Short mmCIF file of C-alpha atoms in Angstrom, two decimals:
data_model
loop_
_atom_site.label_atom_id
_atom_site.label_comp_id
_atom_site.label_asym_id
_atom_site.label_seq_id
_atom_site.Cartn_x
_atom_site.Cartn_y
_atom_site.Cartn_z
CA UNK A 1 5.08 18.10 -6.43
CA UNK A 2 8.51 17.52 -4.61
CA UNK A 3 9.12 14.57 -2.70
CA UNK A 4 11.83 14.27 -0.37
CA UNK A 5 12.79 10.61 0.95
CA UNK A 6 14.89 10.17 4.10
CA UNK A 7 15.80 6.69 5.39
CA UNK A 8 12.44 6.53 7.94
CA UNK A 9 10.74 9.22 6.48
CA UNK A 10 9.11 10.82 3.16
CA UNK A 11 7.76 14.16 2.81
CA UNK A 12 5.65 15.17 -0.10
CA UNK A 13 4.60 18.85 -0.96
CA UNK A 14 1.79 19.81 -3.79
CA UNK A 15 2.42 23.56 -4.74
CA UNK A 16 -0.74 23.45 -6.39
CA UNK A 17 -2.68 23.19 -3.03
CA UNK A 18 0.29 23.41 -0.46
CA UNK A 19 -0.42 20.43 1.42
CA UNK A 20 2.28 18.22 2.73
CA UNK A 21 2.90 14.78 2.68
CA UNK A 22 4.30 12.76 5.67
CA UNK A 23 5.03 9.03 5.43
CA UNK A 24 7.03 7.44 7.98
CA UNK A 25 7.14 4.09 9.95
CA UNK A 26 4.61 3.07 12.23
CA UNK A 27 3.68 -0.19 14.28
CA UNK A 28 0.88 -1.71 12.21
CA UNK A 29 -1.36 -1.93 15.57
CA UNK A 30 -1.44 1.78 16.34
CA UNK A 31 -4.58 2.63 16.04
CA UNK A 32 -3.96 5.10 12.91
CA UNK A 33 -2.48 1.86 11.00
CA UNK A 34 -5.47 0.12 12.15
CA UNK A 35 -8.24 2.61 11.57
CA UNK A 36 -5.79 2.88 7.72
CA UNK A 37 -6.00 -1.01 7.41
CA UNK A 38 -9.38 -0.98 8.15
CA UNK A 39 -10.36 1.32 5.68
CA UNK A 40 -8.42 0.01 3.40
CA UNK A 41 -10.22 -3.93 3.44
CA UNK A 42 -13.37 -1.55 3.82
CA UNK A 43 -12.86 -0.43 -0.04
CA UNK A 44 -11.37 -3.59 -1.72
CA UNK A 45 -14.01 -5.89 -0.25
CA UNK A 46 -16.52 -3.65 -0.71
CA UNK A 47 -15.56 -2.98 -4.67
CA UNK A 48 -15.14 -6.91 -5.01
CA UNK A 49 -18.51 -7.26 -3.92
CA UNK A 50 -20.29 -4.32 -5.43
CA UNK A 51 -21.65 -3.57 -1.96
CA UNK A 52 -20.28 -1.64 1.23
CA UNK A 53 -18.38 -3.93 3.54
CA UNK A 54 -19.96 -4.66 7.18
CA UNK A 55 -18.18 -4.01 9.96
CA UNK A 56 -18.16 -7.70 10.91
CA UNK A 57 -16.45 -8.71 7.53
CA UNK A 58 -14.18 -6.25 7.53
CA UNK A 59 -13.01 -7.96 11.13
CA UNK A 60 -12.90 -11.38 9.40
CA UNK A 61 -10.95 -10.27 6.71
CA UNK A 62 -8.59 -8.58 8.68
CA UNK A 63 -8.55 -11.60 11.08
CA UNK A 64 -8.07 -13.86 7.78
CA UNK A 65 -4.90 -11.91 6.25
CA UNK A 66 -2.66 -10.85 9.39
CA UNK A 67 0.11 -8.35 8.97
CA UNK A 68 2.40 -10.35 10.89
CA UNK A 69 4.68 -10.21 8.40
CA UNK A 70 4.91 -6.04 7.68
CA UNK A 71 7.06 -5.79 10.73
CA UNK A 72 10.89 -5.86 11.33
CA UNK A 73 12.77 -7.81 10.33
CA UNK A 74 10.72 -9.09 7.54
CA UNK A 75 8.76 -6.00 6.90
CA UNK A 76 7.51 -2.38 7.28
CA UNK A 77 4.34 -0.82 7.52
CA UNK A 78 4.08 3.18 7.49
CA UNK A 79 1.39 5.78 7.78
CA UNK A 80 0.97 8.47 5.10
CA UNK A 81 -0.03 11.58 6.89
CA UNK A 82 -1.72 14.91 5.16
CA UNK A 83 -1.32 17.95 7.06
CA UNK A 84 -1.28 15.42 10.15
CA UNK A 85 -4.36 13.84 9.18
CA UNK A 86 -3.58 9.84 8.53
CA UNK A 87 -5.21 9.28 5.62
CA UNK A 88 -3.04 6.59 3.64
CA UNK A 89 -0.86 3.70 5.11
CA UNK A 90 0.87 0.73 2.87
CA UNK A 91 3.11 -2.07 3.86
CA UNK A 92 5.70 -3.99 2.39
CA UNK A 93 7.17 -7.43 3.13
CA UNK A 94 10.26 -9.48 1.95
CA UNK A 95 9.06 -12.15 -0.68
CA UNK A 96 13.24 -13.77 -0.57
CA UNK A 97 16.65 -11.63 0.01
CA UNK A 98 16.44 -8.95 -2.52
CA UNK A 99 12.45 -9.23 -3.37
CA UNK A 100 9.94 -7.09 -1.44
CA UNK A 101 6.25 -7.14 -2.13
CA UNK A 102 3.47 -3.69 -1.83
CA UNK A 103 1.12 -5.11 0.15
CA UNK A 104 -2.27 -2.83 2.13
CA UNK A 105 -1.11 0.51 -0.12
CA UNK A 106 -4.17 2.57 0.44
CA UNK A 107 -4.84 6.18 0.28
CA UNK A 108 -8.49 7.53 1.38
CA UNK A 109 -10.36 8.66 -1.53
CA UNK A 110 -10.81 12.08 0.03
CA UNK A 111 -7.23 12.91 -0.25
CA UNK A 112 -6.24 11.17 -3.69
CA UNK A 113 -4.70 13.68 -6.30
CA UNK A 114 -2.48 15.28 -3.32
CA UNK A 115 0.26 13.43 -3.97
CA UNK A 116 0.23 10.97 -1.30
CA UNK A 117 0.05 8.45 -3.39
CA UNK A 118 4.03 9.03 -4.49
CA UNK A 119 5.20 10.10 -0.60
CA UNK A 120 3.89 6.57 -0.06
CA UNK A 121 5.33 4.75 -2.53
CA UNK A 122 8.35 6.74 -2.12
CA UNK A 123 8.63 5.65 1.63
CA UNK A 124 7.73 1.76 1.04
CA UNK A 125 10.44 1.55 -1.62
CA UNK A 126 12.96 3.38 1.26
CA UNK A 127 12.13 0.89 3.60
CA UNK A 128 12.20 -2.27 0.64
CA UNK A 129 15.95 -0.92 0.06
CA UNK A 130 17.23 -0.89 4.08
CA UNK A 131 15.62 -4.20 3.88
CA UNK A 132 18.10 -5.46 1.09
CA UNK A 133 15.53 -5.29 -1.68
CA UNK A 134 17.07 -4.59 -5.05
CA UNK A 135 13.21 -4.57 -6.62
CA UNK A 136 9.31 -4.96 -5.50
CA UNK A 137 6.69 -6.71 -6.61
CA UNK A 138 3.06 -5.79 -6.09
CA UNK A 139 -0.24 -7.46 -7.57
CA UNK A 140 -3.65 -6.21 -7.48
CA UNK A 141 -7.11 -6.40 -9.27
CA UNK A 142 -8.84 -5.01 -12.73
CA UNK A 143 -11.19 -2.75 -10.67
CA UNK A 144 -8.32 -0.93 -8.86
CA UNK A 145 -8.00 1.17 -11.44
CA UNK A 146 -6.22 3.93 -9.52
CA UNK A 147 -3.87 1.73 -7.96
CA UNK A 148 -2.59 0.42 -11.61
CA UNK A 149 -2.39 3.82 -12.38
CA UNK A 150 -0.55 5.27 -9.33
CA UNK A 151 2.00 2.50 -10.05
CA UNK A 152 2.20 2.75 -13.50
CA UNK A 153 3.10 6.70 -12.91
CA UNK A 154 5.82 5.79 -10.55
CA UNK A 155 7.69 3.00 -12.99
CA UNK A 156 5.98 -0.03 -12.05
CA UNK A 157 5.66 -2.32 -15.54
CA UNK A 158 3.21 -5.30 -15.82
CA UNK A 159 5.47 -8.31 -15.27
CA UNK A 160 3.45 -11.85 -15.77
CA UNK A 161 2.37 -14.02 -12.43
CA UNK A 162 4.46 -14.32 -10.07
CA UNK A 163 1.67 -15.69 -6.99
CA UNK A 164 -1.66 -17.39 -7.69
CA UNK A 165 -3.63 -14.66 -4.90
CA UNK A 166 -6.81 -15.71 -5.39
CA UNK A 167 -8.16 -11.69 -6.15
CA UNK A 168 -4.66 -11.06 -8.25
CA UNK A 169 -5.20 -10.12 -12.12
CA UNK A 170 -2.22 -7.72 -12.41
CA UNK A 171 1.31 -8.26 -11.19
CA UNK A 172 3.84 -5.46 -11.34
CA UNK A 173 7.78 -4.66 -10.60
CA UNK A 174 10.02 -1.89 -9.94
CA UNK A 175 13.69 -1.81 -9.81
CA UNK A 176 15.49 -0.45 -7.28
CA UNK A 177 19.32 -1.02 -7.82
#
Protein backbone atom coordinates (compact mmCIF):
# COMPACT_ATOMS: atom_id res chain seq x y z
CA UNK A 1 0.00 0.00 0.00
CA UNK A 2 1.19 3.68 -0.67
CA UNK A 3 -0.28 6.44 1.05
CA UNK A 4 0.11 9.85 0.00
CA UNK A 5 -0.87 12.75 2.57
CA UNK A 6 -1.49 16.31 1.34
CA UNK A 7 -2.45 19.09 3.77
CA UNK A 8 -6.58 18.47 3.17
CA UNK A 9 -6.26 15.36 1.60
CA UNK A 10 -4.93 11.55 1.82
CA UNK A 11 -4.92 9.11 -0.85
CA UNK A 12 -4.34 5.48 -0.24
CA UNK A 13 -3.71 2.78 -3.02
CA UNK A 14 -3.70 -1.26 -2.32
CA UNK A 15 -1.77 -2.89 -5.31
CA UNK A 16 -3.03 -6.02 -4.14
CA UNK A 17 -6.68 -5.13 -5.17
CA UNK A 18 -6.13 -1.61 -6.83
CA UNK A 19 -8.54 0.25 -4.92
CA UNK A 20 -7.93 3.77 -3.84
CA UNK A 21 -8.23 5.50 -0.81
CA UNK A 22 -9.61 9.10 -0.49
CA UNK A 23 -9.78 10.90 2.86
CA UNK A 24 -10.34 14.47 2.94
CA UNK A 25 -12.30 17.09 5.04
CA UNK A 26 -15.85 17.20 5.22
CA UNK A 27 -18.60 19.12 7.33
CA UNK A 28 -19.65 16.53 9.91
CA UNK A 29 -23.50 17.20 8.87
CA UNK A 30 -23.20 16.17 5.24
CA UNK A 31 -25.10 13.52 4.96
CA UNK A 32 -22.06 11.02 4.06
CA UNK A 33 -20.49 12.10 7.63
CA UNK A 34 -23.81 11.48 9.00
CA UNK A 35 -24.88 8.27 7.35
CA UNK A 36 -20.55 7.42 8.53
CA UNK A 37 -21.39 8.61 12.16
CA UNK A 38 -24.32 6.77 12.17
CA UNK A 39 -22.91 3.67 11.33
CA UNK A 40 -20.32 4.08 13.28
CA UNK A 41 -22.56 4.42 16.97
CA UNK A 42 -24.55 1.59 15.03
CA UNK A 43 -21.43 -0.90 15.68
CA UNK A 44 -19.98 0.30 19.07
CA UNK A 45 -23.38 0.33 20.77
CA UNK A 46 -24.40 -2.54 19.25
CA UNK A 47 -20.99 -4.62 20.29
CA UNK A 48 -21.36 -3.00 23.90
CA UNK A 49 -24.60 -4.47 24.10
CA UNK A 50 -24.24 -7.77 22.34
CA UNK A 51 -27.30 -6.82 20.30
CA UNK A 52 -27.93 -4.66 17.02
CA UNK A 53 -28.57 -1.04 17.83
CA UNK A 54 -32.23 0.44 17.05
CA UNK A 55 -32.59 3.13 15.06
CA UNK A 56 -34.03 5.18 17.92
CA UNK A 57 -30.84 4.63 20.12
CA UNK A 58 -28.62 5.20 17.68
CA UNK A 59 -30.49 8.90 17.49
CA UNK A 60 -30.07 9.25 21.29
CA UNK A 61 -26.66 8.45 21.27
CA UNK A 62 -25.82 10.61 18.63
CA UNK A 63 -28.05 13.32 20.26
CA UNK A 64 -26.07 12.48 23.67
CA UNK A 65 -22.34 12.90 22.26
CA UNK A 66 -22.50 15.96 19.68
CA UNK A 67 -19.63 16.59 17.33
CA UNK A 68 -19.67 20.13 18.01
CA UNK A 69 -16.37 20.07 18.74
CA UNK A 70 -14.78 18.14 15.31
CA UNK A 71 -15.13 21.39 13.51
CA UNK A 72 -12.75 24.39 12.89
CA UNK A 73 -11.18 25.80 14.85
CA UNK A 74 -11.16 23.18 17.45
CA UNK A 75 -11.46 20.24 15.20
CA UNK A 76 -11.79 18.21 11.94
CA UNK A 77 -13.90 15.60 10.79
CA UNK A 78 -13.15 13.84 7.28
CA UNK A 79 -14.69 11.18 5.13
CA UNK A 80 -12.65 8.17 3.96
CA UNK A 81 -13.83 7.40 0.51
CA UNK A 82 -13.17 3.87 -1.51
CA UNK A 83 -13.42 4.13 -5.10
CA UNK A 84 -15.96 7.08 -4.21
CA UNK A 85 -17.94 5.00 -2.04
CA UNK A 86 -17.86 6.69 1.73
CA UNK A 87 -17.30 3.99 3.69
CA UNK A 88 -15.05 5.28 6.72
CA UNK A 89 -15.08 8.82 8.41
CA UNK A 90 -13.05 9.75 11.85
CA UNK A 91 -12.71 12.99 13.66
CA UNK A 92 -10.31 14.57 15.73
CA UNK A 93 -10.51 17.38 18.30
CA UNK A 94 -7.97 19.54 20.31
CA UNK A 95 -7.75 18.14 23.97
CA UNK A 96 -5.15 21.67 24.91
CA UNK A 97 -2.55 23.50 22.38
CA UNK A 98 -0.45 20.73 21.12
CA UNK A 99 -2.88 17.61 22.18
CA UNK A 100 -5.46 16.27 19.71
CA UNK A 101 -7.71 13.37 20.46
CA UNK A 102 -9.13 10.31 17.57
CA UNK A 103 -12.45 10.51 18.22
CA UNK A 104 -15.68 8.56 15.69
CA UNK A 105 -12.61 6.63 13.58
CA UNK A 106 -14.73 4.10 11.84
CA UNK A 107 -14.29 2.13 8.76
CA UNK A 108 -17.34 -0.18 7.47
CA UNK A 109 -16.57 -3.70 7.96
CA UNK A 110 -17.12 -4.38 4.28
CA UNK A 111 -14.15 -2.45 3.27
CA UNK A 112 -11.59 -3.24 6.23
CA UNK A 113 -8.21 -4.80 4.96
CA UNK A 114 -8.16 -2.07 1.98
CA UNK A 115 -6.17 0.10 3.61
CA UNK A 116 -8.48 2.71 4.62
CA UNK A 117 -7.84 2.27 7.82
CA UNK A 118 -4.09 4.05 7.34
CA UNK A 119 -5.52 6.85 4.55
CA UNK A 120 -7.63 7.68 7.60
CA UNK A 121 -5.40 7.83 10.15
CA UNK A 122 -3.01 9.35 7.86
CA UNK A 123 -5.48 12.31 7.15
CA UNK A 124 -6.65 12.85 10.97
CA UNK A 125 -3.00 13.12 12.03
CA UNK A 126 -2.61 15.89 8.86
CA UNK A 127 -5.29 17.76 10.14
CA UNK A 128 -4.06 17.21 14.24
CA UNK A 129 -0.64 18.85 12.88
CA UNK A 130 -2.30 22.21 10.95
CA UNK A 131 -4.11 22.29 14.16
CA UNK A 132 -0.78 22.73 16.24
CA UNK A 133 -0.83 19.20 17.59
CA UNK A 134 2.63 17.86 18.28
CA UNK A 135 0.85 14.27 19.38
CA UNK A 136 -2.80 12.48 19.67
CA UNK A 137 -4.40 10.70 22.00
CA UNK A 138 -7.16 8.21 21.36
CA UNK A 139 -8.99 5.70 23.86
CA UNK A 140 -11.24 2.97 23.09
CA UNK A 141 -12.65 -0.42 24.43
CA UNK A 142 -11.35 -4.29 24.91
CA UNK A 143 -13.87 -5.49 22.24
CA UNK A 144 -12.54 -3.13 19.51
CA UNK A 145 -10.16 -5.34 18.74
CA UNK A 146 -9.47 -4.02 15.23
CA UNK A 147 -9.28 -0.60 16.25
CA UNK A 148 -6.28 -1.49 18.89
CA UNK A 149 -4.86 -3.17 16.17
CA UNK A 150 -5.16 -0.60 13.33
CA UNK A 151 -3.48 1.78 15.84
CA UNK A 152 -1.04 -0.34 17.11
CA UNK A 153 0.14 -0.91 13.23
CA UNK A 154 0.38 2.76 12.70
CA UNK A 155 2.68 3.60 16.05
CA UNK A 156 0.13 4.22 18.53
CA UNK A 157 1.64 2.72 22.14
CA UNK A 158 -0.65 2.05 25.19
CA UNK A 159 -0.06 5.11 27.38
CA UNK A 160 -2.01 4.81 30.98
CA UNK A 161 -5.46 7.02 31.56
CA UNK A 162 -5.52 10.02 30.56
CA UNK A 163 -9.86 10.59 30.73
CA UNK A 164 -12.22 8.56 32.93
CA UNK A 165 -14.84 7.89 29.48
CA UNK A 166 -17.07 5.85 30.98
CA UNK A 167 -16.64 2.89 27.88
CA UNK A 168 -12.60 3.70 27.86
CA UNK A 169 -10.27 0.56 28.79
CA UNK A 170 -7.36 1.45 26.44
CA UNK A 171 -5.71 4.81 26.00
CA UNK A 172 -3.12 5.33 23.29
CA UNK A 173 -0.55 8.15 21.82
CA UNK A 174 1.29 8.99 18.81
CA UNK A 175 3.89 11.53 18.28
CA UNK A 176 3.88 13.79 15.75
CA UNK A 177 6.88 16.27 16.07
Amino acid sequence: MNINSGTNTATATNTATDSTWTVAPEHVDTPDATALRRAYYAEVAGRYWKRPATEAEVDEGLRDDPADGLVPPTGRFVVGRLDGAPLSCGGIRMLDPVTAELTRVYVDPRARGTGGGAALLAALEDEARALGAERVRLDTRSDLVEARTLYARNGYAEIPAYNSGPYAEHWFEKRLA
